[in-house]
Amino acid sequence: MSEVASVPVETQLEAYRPELTGYCYRMLGSAFEAEDAVQDTFVRAWRNFDRFEGRSALRTWLYRIATNVCLNMTASAQRRVRPMDLGPAGSGTATHPGEPRPEQIWLGPVPDDRVLPTAGDPAEVVAGRESVRLAFVAALQHLPPKQRAVLILREVLAWSAQEVADLLDTSVASVNSALQRARATIAAADTGAEVRRPLDEEQQALLARYVRAFEAYDLTALTALLHEDATLSMPPMPLWLRGPDHIADWMTGTGNGCRGSRLVPVAANGMPAFGQYRRDPDSGHVPWSLIVVGLSGGRITSLNHFLDTERLFPLFGLPDRLEEGAGQPEQAGQVA
């Protein structure tokens, strides 16, 4: 019996969970749907493992199953979007962010540790982070599902055209044609933002200044950190804002309840992120949003506030409240 054959099936499958979750997340735009898809993939693989018999590499076989699962899931699903996909920017003086839209329409964040390797070649680590940025995954959702799969397999995972053709049961010419069309769509989308790089002192200093300004609710200091076209969004609310003035107006007016918040650093979509806790009138602080921060050129380009804390905070391992005077799990300037 070979060494591989002696390893339990479950152990063999689990070794591929992070990269398969990353693949399914790019396909589906939801961390929760991605985990469901990977679990379905593993169930199908486990049930049919005795018929696999090593006819192809286990990794290739799992990607074939995962691709079919994702294509089935996207067949009847609405593509996931961000608030800026639904209409023009609103006013910072708006008195209401609009009625919340259903969860299943929104592009959601994903923890880095669920979809990215924790070690490896630095260039590959950065490339992996770039491929799960919110803007890039949002652009992927504009592609038909098979084009989406082709682009991810060819451009992100570096599969050959022949390998992709074999996986999708199609021709190399068809794969190349789909890739060309997908590239044109992605090129037309604005996916620019810097990913989180280890030991980037400039980014760390910018984030530390952002946290100090936000927690002190010093809007003059905070807006000074924003790019002139910076955006703020709050899914599942449809309202989104563009520009420091509108963002400051919102935070001064309708969004003033964020005064006194505390931030706990995490990592999402290859970008810095924070769990935001608003002050509890009784004591301590309670979850309010998961903020994914876009950076570029030494400025903050986007503040993406995801308000589904009931599901997102457990996913990111964030506590369900911060007690008064208990301190932070980490200092914000120490985001890895």
Coordinates of C-alpha atoms in Angstrom, one line a residue:
M1 CA 0.0 0.0 0.0
S2 CA 1.4 3.4 -0.9
E3 CA 2.0 6.1 1.7
V4 CA -0.8 8.3 0.2
A5 CA -3.2 5.4 0.2
S6 CA -2.6 4.9 3.9
V7 CA -3.6 8.5 4.7
P8 CA -7.3 8.7 5.6
V9 CA -9.5 10.2 2.9
E10 CA -10.7 13.0 5.1
T11 CA -7.1 14.1 5.8
Q12 CA -6.2 14.1 2.1
L13 CA -9.3 16.2 1.3
E14 CA -8.7 18.7 4.2
A15 CA -5.3 19.6 2.8
Y16 CA -7.0 21.3 -0.1
R17 CA -9.7 23.2 1.9
P18 CA -8.0 26.7 2.0
E19 CA -7.3 26.8 -1.8
L20 CA -10.7 25.3 -2.7
T21 CA -12.4 27.8 -0.4
G22 CA -10.6 30.6 -2.1
Y23 CA -11.6 29.3 -5.5
C24 CA -15.2 28.9 -4.6
Y25 CA -15.2 32.4 -2.9
R26 CA -14.0 34.0 -6.1
M27 CA -16.7 32.1 -8.0
L28 CA -19.5 32.8 -5.6
G29 CA -18.7 36.1 -3.9
S30 CA -19.8 34.8 -0.4
A31 CA -17.6 33.2 2.3
F32 CA -20.6 31.3 3.6
E33 CA -21.6 29.9 0.1
A34 CA -17.9 29.1 -0.5
E35 CA -17.7 27.0 2.6
D36 CA -21.0 25.3 1.7
A37 CA -19.6 24.6 -1.8
V38 CA -16.4 23.1 -0.4
Q39 CA -18.3 20.9 2.0
D40 CA -20.5 19.7 -0.8
T41 CA -17.3 19.0 -2.9
F42 CA -15.8 17.0 0.0
V43 CA -19.0 15.0 0.5
R44 CA -19.1 14.1 -3.2
A45 CA -15.4 13.3 -3.3
W46 CA -15.7 11.1 -0.2
R47 CA -18.6 9.2 -1.6
N48 CA -16.8 8.5 -4.9
F49 CA -13.3 8.2 -3.7
D50 CA -13.2 4.4 -4.3
R51 CA -13.9 5.1 -8.0
F52 CA -11.3 7.9 -8.3
E53 CA -8.4 5.4 -8.3
G54 CA -5.8 8.1 -9.0
R55 CA -6.8 8.4 -12.7
S56 CA -5.8 12.1 -12.4
A57 CA -4.2 14.2 -9.7
L58 CA -6.4 14.5 -6.6
R59 CA -6.2 18.3 -6.8
T60 CA -7.4 18.3 -10.4
W61 CA -10.3 16.0 -9.5
L62 CA -11.4 18.1 -6.6
Y63 CA -11.3 21.3 -8.7
R64 CA -13.5 19.5 -11.3
I65 CA -16.1 18.7 -8.6
A66 CA -15.9 22.2 -7.0
T67 CA -16.3 23.8 -10.4
N68 CA -19.5 21.8 -11.1
V69 CA -20.8 22.6 -7.6
C70 CA -20.2 26.3 -8.1
L71 CA -21.7 26.3 -11.6
N72 CA -24.8 24.6 -10.3
M73 CA -25.0 27.2 -7.5
T74 CA -24.7 30.1 -9.8
A75 CA -27.2 28.7 -12.4
S76 CA -30.2 30.3 -10.7
A77 CA -28.6 32.8 -8.3
Q78 CA -28.4 36.5 -8.8
R79 CA -24.9 37.8 -9.1
R80 CA -23.5 39.4 -6.0
V81 CA -23.0 43.2 -6.0
R82 CA -21.7 46.1 -4.0
P83 CA -23.9 49.2 -3.2
M84 CA -22.1 51.2 -6.0
D85 CA -23.4 48.6 -8.5
L86 CA -27.0 49.6 -7.7
G87 CA -27.0 53.3 -8.4
P88 CA -25.1 56.6 -8.1
A89 CA -23.5 57.9 -4.9
G90 CA -25.9 59.4 -2.3
S91 CA -25.6 62.5 -0.1
G92 CA -23.8 62.7 3.2
T93 CA -26.8 64.6 4.5
A94 CA -29.2 61.7 3.9
T95 CA -31.4 61.0 6.9
H96 CA -31.7 57.3 6.1
P97 CA -29.4 54.7 4.4
G98 CA -32.4 53.1 2.7
E99 CA -34.1 49.8 3.4
P100 CA -31.8 46.8 3.7
R101 CA -31.6 44.5 0.7
P102 CA -31.6 40.7 0.9
E103 CA -28.3 39.2 2.1
Q104 CA -28.0 37.0 -1.0
I105 CA -27.5 39.9 -3.4
W106 CA -24.4 41.3 -1.6
L107 CA -20.7 40.6 -2.2
G108 CA -19.3 39.7 1.2
P109 CA -15.9 39.7 2.9
V110 CA -13.8 36.6 3.7
P111 CA -11.1 36.1 6.3
D112 CA -7.6 35.8 4.9
D113 CA -6.9 32.7 6.8
R114 CA -9.8 30.8 5.2
V115 CA -8.6 31.3 1.7
L116 CA -4.9 32.2 1.6
P117 CA -1.8 30.4 2.5
T118 CA -0.1 31.6 5.7
A119 CA 3.4 31.1 4.3
G120 CA 5.2 30.6 1.0
D121 CA 6.9 32.7 -1.6
P122 CA 6.3 36.4 -0.8
A123 CA 5.4 37.2 -4.4
E124 CA 2.8 34.3 -4.5
V125 CA 1.4 35.5 -1.2
V126 CA 0.9 39.0 -2.5
A127 CA -0.6 37.6 -5.8
G128 CA -3.0 35.5 -3.8
R129 CA -4.2 38.5 -1.8
E130 CA -4.7 40.6 -4.9
S131 CA -7.0 37.9 -6.3
V132 CA -9.4 38.1 -3.4
R133 CA -9.7 41.9 -3.1
L134 CA -13.3 43.1 -2.9
A135 CA -13.1 45.1 -6.1
F136 CA -11.6 42.2 -8.1
V137 CA -14.1 39.6 -6.8
A138 CA -16.9 42.1 -7.5
A139 CA -15.6 42.4 -11.1
L140 CA -15.5 38.6 -11.4
Q141 CA -19.3 38.6 -10.7
H142 CA -19.9 40.5 -13.9
L143 CA -18.6 37.5 -15.9
P144 CA -20.8 34.5 -16.9
P145 CA -20.0 31.6 -14.6
K146 CA -18.0 29.6 -17.1
Q147 CA -15.9 32.7 -18.1
R148 CA -15.4 33.3 -14.4
A149 CA -14.1 29.8 -13.9
V150 CA -11.8 30.1 -16.9
L151 CA -10.3 33.4 -15.8
I152 CA -9.7 32.2 -12.2
L153 CA -8.2 28.9 -13.3
R154 CA -6.0 30.5 -16.0
E155 CA -5.0 33.8 -14.5
V156 CA -5.2 33.2 -10.7
L157 CA -4.2 29.5 -10.4
A158 CA -2.0 29.4 -13.5
W159 CA -3.5 26.3 -15.1
S160 CA -2.7 25.7 -18.7
A161 CA -5.4 26.1 -21.4
Q162 CA -5.4 22.3 -21.9
E163 CA -5.9 21.6 -18.2
V164 CA -8.8 24.0 -18.1
A165 CA -10.3 22.5 -21.3
D166 CA -10.1 19.0 -19.8
L167 CA -11.7 20.2 -16.5
L168 CA -14.6 21.9 -18.3
D169 CA -15.0 19.2 -21.0
T170 CA -14.4 21.8 -23.8
S171 CA -11.8 22.7 -26.3
V172 CA -8.6 24.8 -25.9
A173 CA -10.0 27.2 -28.5
S174 CA -13.1 27.7 -26.4
V175 CA -11.1 28.3 -23.3
N176 CA -8.9 30.9 -25.0
S177 CA -11.9 32.6 -26.4
A178 CA -13.6 32.8 -23.0
L179 CA -10.4 34.0 -21.4
Q180 CA -10.1 36.8 -24.0
R181 CA -13.7 38.0 -23.3
A182 CA -13.2 37.7 -19.6
R183 CA -10.0 39.8 -19.6
A184 CA -11.8 42.5 -21.5
T185 CA -14.5 42.7 -18.9
I186 CA -12.1 42.8 -16.0
A187 CA -9.9 45.4 -17.7
A188 CA -12.9 47.7 -17.9
A189 CA -13.6 47.4 -14.2
D190 CA -12.0 49.5 -11.5
T191 CA -10.1 47.0 -9.3
G192 CA -7.3 49.2 -8.1
A193 CA -6.4 49.0 -4.4
E194 CA -3.2 48.0 -2.6
V195 CA -3.2 44.7 -0.8
R196 CA -1.9 44.1 2.7
R197 CA 1.8 43.5 2.6
P198 CA 3.8 42.4 5.6
L199 CA 6.1 44.9 7.2
D200 CA 4.7 47.8 5.0
E201 CA 5.5 50.6 7.4
E202 CA 3.6 53.3 5.4
Q203 CA 0.4 51.3 5.4
Q204 CA 0.8 50.5 9.1
A205 CA 1.2 54.1 10.0
L206 CA -1.8 55.1 7.9
L207 CA -3.9 52.5 9.6
A208 CA -2.8 53.5 13.0
R209 CA -3.7 57.2 12.2
Y210 CA -7.1 56.0 10.9
V211 CA -7.8 54.1 14.1
R212 CA -6.8 57.0 16.3
A213 CA -9.0 59.4 14.4
F214 CA -12.0 57.1 14.2
E215 CA -11.9 56.1 17.9
A216 CA -11.5 59.8 18.9
Y217 CA -14.1 60.7 16.3
D218 CA -11.8 63.4 15.0
L219 CA -13.3 63.8 11.6
T220 CA -10.9 66.5 10.6
A221 CA -8.0 64.1 11.1
L222 CA -10.0 61.2 9.6
T223 CA -11.0 62.9 6.4
A224 CA -7.4 64.1 5.9
L225 CA -6.5 60.4 5.4
L226 CA -9.1 59.9 2.6
H227 CA -8.5 60.0 -1.1
E228 CA -10.6 62.6 -2.9
D229 CA -12.7 59.8 -4.5
A230 CA -12.9 57.7 -1.3
T231 CA -16.1 55.7 -0.9
L232 CA -18.1 54.5 2.1
S233 CA -20.6 51.7 1.9
M234 CA -22.8 49.9 4.4
P235 CA -24.3 46.6 3.0
P236 CA -27.1 45.5 3.4
M237 CA -28.0 49.2 3.2
P238 CA -28.0 50.5 -0.4
L239 CA -26.7 54.0 0.3
W240 CA -23.1 54.7 -0.5
L241 CA -21.1 57.9 -0.4
R242 CA -18.1 59.3 -2.4
G243 CA -15.7 62.0 -1.3
P244 CA -14.4 63.1 2.1
D245 CA -17.0 65.9 2.5
H246 CA -20.0 63.5 2.1
I247 CA -18.3 60.9 4.3
A248 CA -17.7 63.6 7.0
D249 CA -21.3 64.9 6.7
W250 CA -22.7 61.4 7.2
M251 CA -20.5 60.7 10.2
T252 CA -21.4 64.0 11.7
G253 CA -25.1 63.6 11.1
T254 CA -27.0 60.3 10.6
G255 CA -24.0 58.2 11.2
N256 CA -23.1 60.0 14.5
G257 CA -24.0 56.9 16.5
C258 CA -20.5 55.6 15.7
R259 CA -19.0 58.1 18.0
G260 CA -17.1 56.3 20.8
S261 CA -16.6 53.1 18.8
R262 CA -13.6 50.8 19.3
L263 CA -11.8 48.9 16.5
V264 CA -10.3 45.4 16.6
P265 CA -7.9 44.5 13.8
V266 CA -8.5 41.4 11.5
A267 CA -7.6 40.7 7.9
A268 CA -10.1 40.3 5.1
N269 CA -9.8 39.9 1.3
G270 CA -6.0 40.6 1.4
M271 CA -6.8 44.0 2.9
P272 CA -6.7 45.4 6.4
A273 CA -10.0 45.2 8.3
F274 CA -11.4 45.9 11.7
G275 CA -14.3 44.7 13.8
Q276 CA -16.2 47.9 14.8
Y277 CA -17.9 47.9 18.2
R278 CA -20.3 50.7 19.1
R279 CA -20.7 51.9 22.6
D280 CA -23.4 50.1 24.6
P281 CA -25.5 52.5 26.6
D282 CA -25.3 50.1 29.6
S283 CA -21.7 49.2 29.5
G284 CA -18.9 48.2 27.1
H285 CA -19.1 48.0 23.3
V286 CA -21.2 45.7 21.0
P287 CA -20.6 44.6 17.4
W288 CA -21.7 47.1 14.7
S289 CA -19.8 46.4 11.5
L290 CA -16.8 44.7 9.9
I291 CA -14.8 47.4 8.1
V292 CA -12.6 46.4 5.2
V293 CA -10.3 49.3 4.3
G294 CA -9.0 50.0 0.8
L295 CA -5.6 51.7 0.5
S296 CA -3.8 53.2 -2.5
G297 CA -1.1 55.8 -2.8
G298 CA -0.8 56.5 0.9
R299 CA -4.5 57.3 1.2
I300 CA -7.7 55.4 2.2
T301 CA -9.7 54.8 -0.9
S302 CA -12.7 52.8 0.5
L303 CA -14.4 52.1 3.8
N304 CA -16.6 49.0 3.4
H305 CA -18.8 48.6 6.4
F306 CA -20.5 45.1 6.5
L307 CA -23.3 45.2 9.0
D308 CA -24.1 41.5 9.2
T309 CA -22.2 41.1 12.4
E310 CA -24.3 38.2 13.7
R311 CA -22.6 36.0 11.1
L312 CA -19.4 37.9 10.2
F313 CA -18.0 38.3 13.7
P314 CA -18.0 34.6 14.5
L315 CA -16.5 33.9 11.0
F316 CA -13.6 36.3 11.8
G317 CA -13.2 35.0 15.4
L318 CA -14.2 38.4 16.9
P319 CA -15.6 38.5 20.4
D320 CA -19.4 39.2 20.9
R321 CA -18.7 42.3 22.9
L322 CA -15.9 44.4 24.4
E323 CA -16.1 45.0 28.1
E324 CA -15.4 48.5 29.5
G325 CA -11.7 48.9 30.3
A326 CA -10.9 45.3 29.1
G327 CA -8.5 46.5 26.4
Q328 CA -8.1 45.4 22.8
P329 CA -6.9 42.0 21.6
E330 CA -4.3 43.8 19.5
Q331 CA -3.3 47.3 18.8
A332 CA -4.5 48.5 15.4
G333 CA -1.0 49.5 14.3
Q334 CA 0.0 45.9 14.5
V335 CA -2.1 44.5 11.7
A336 CA 0.1 41.8 10.2

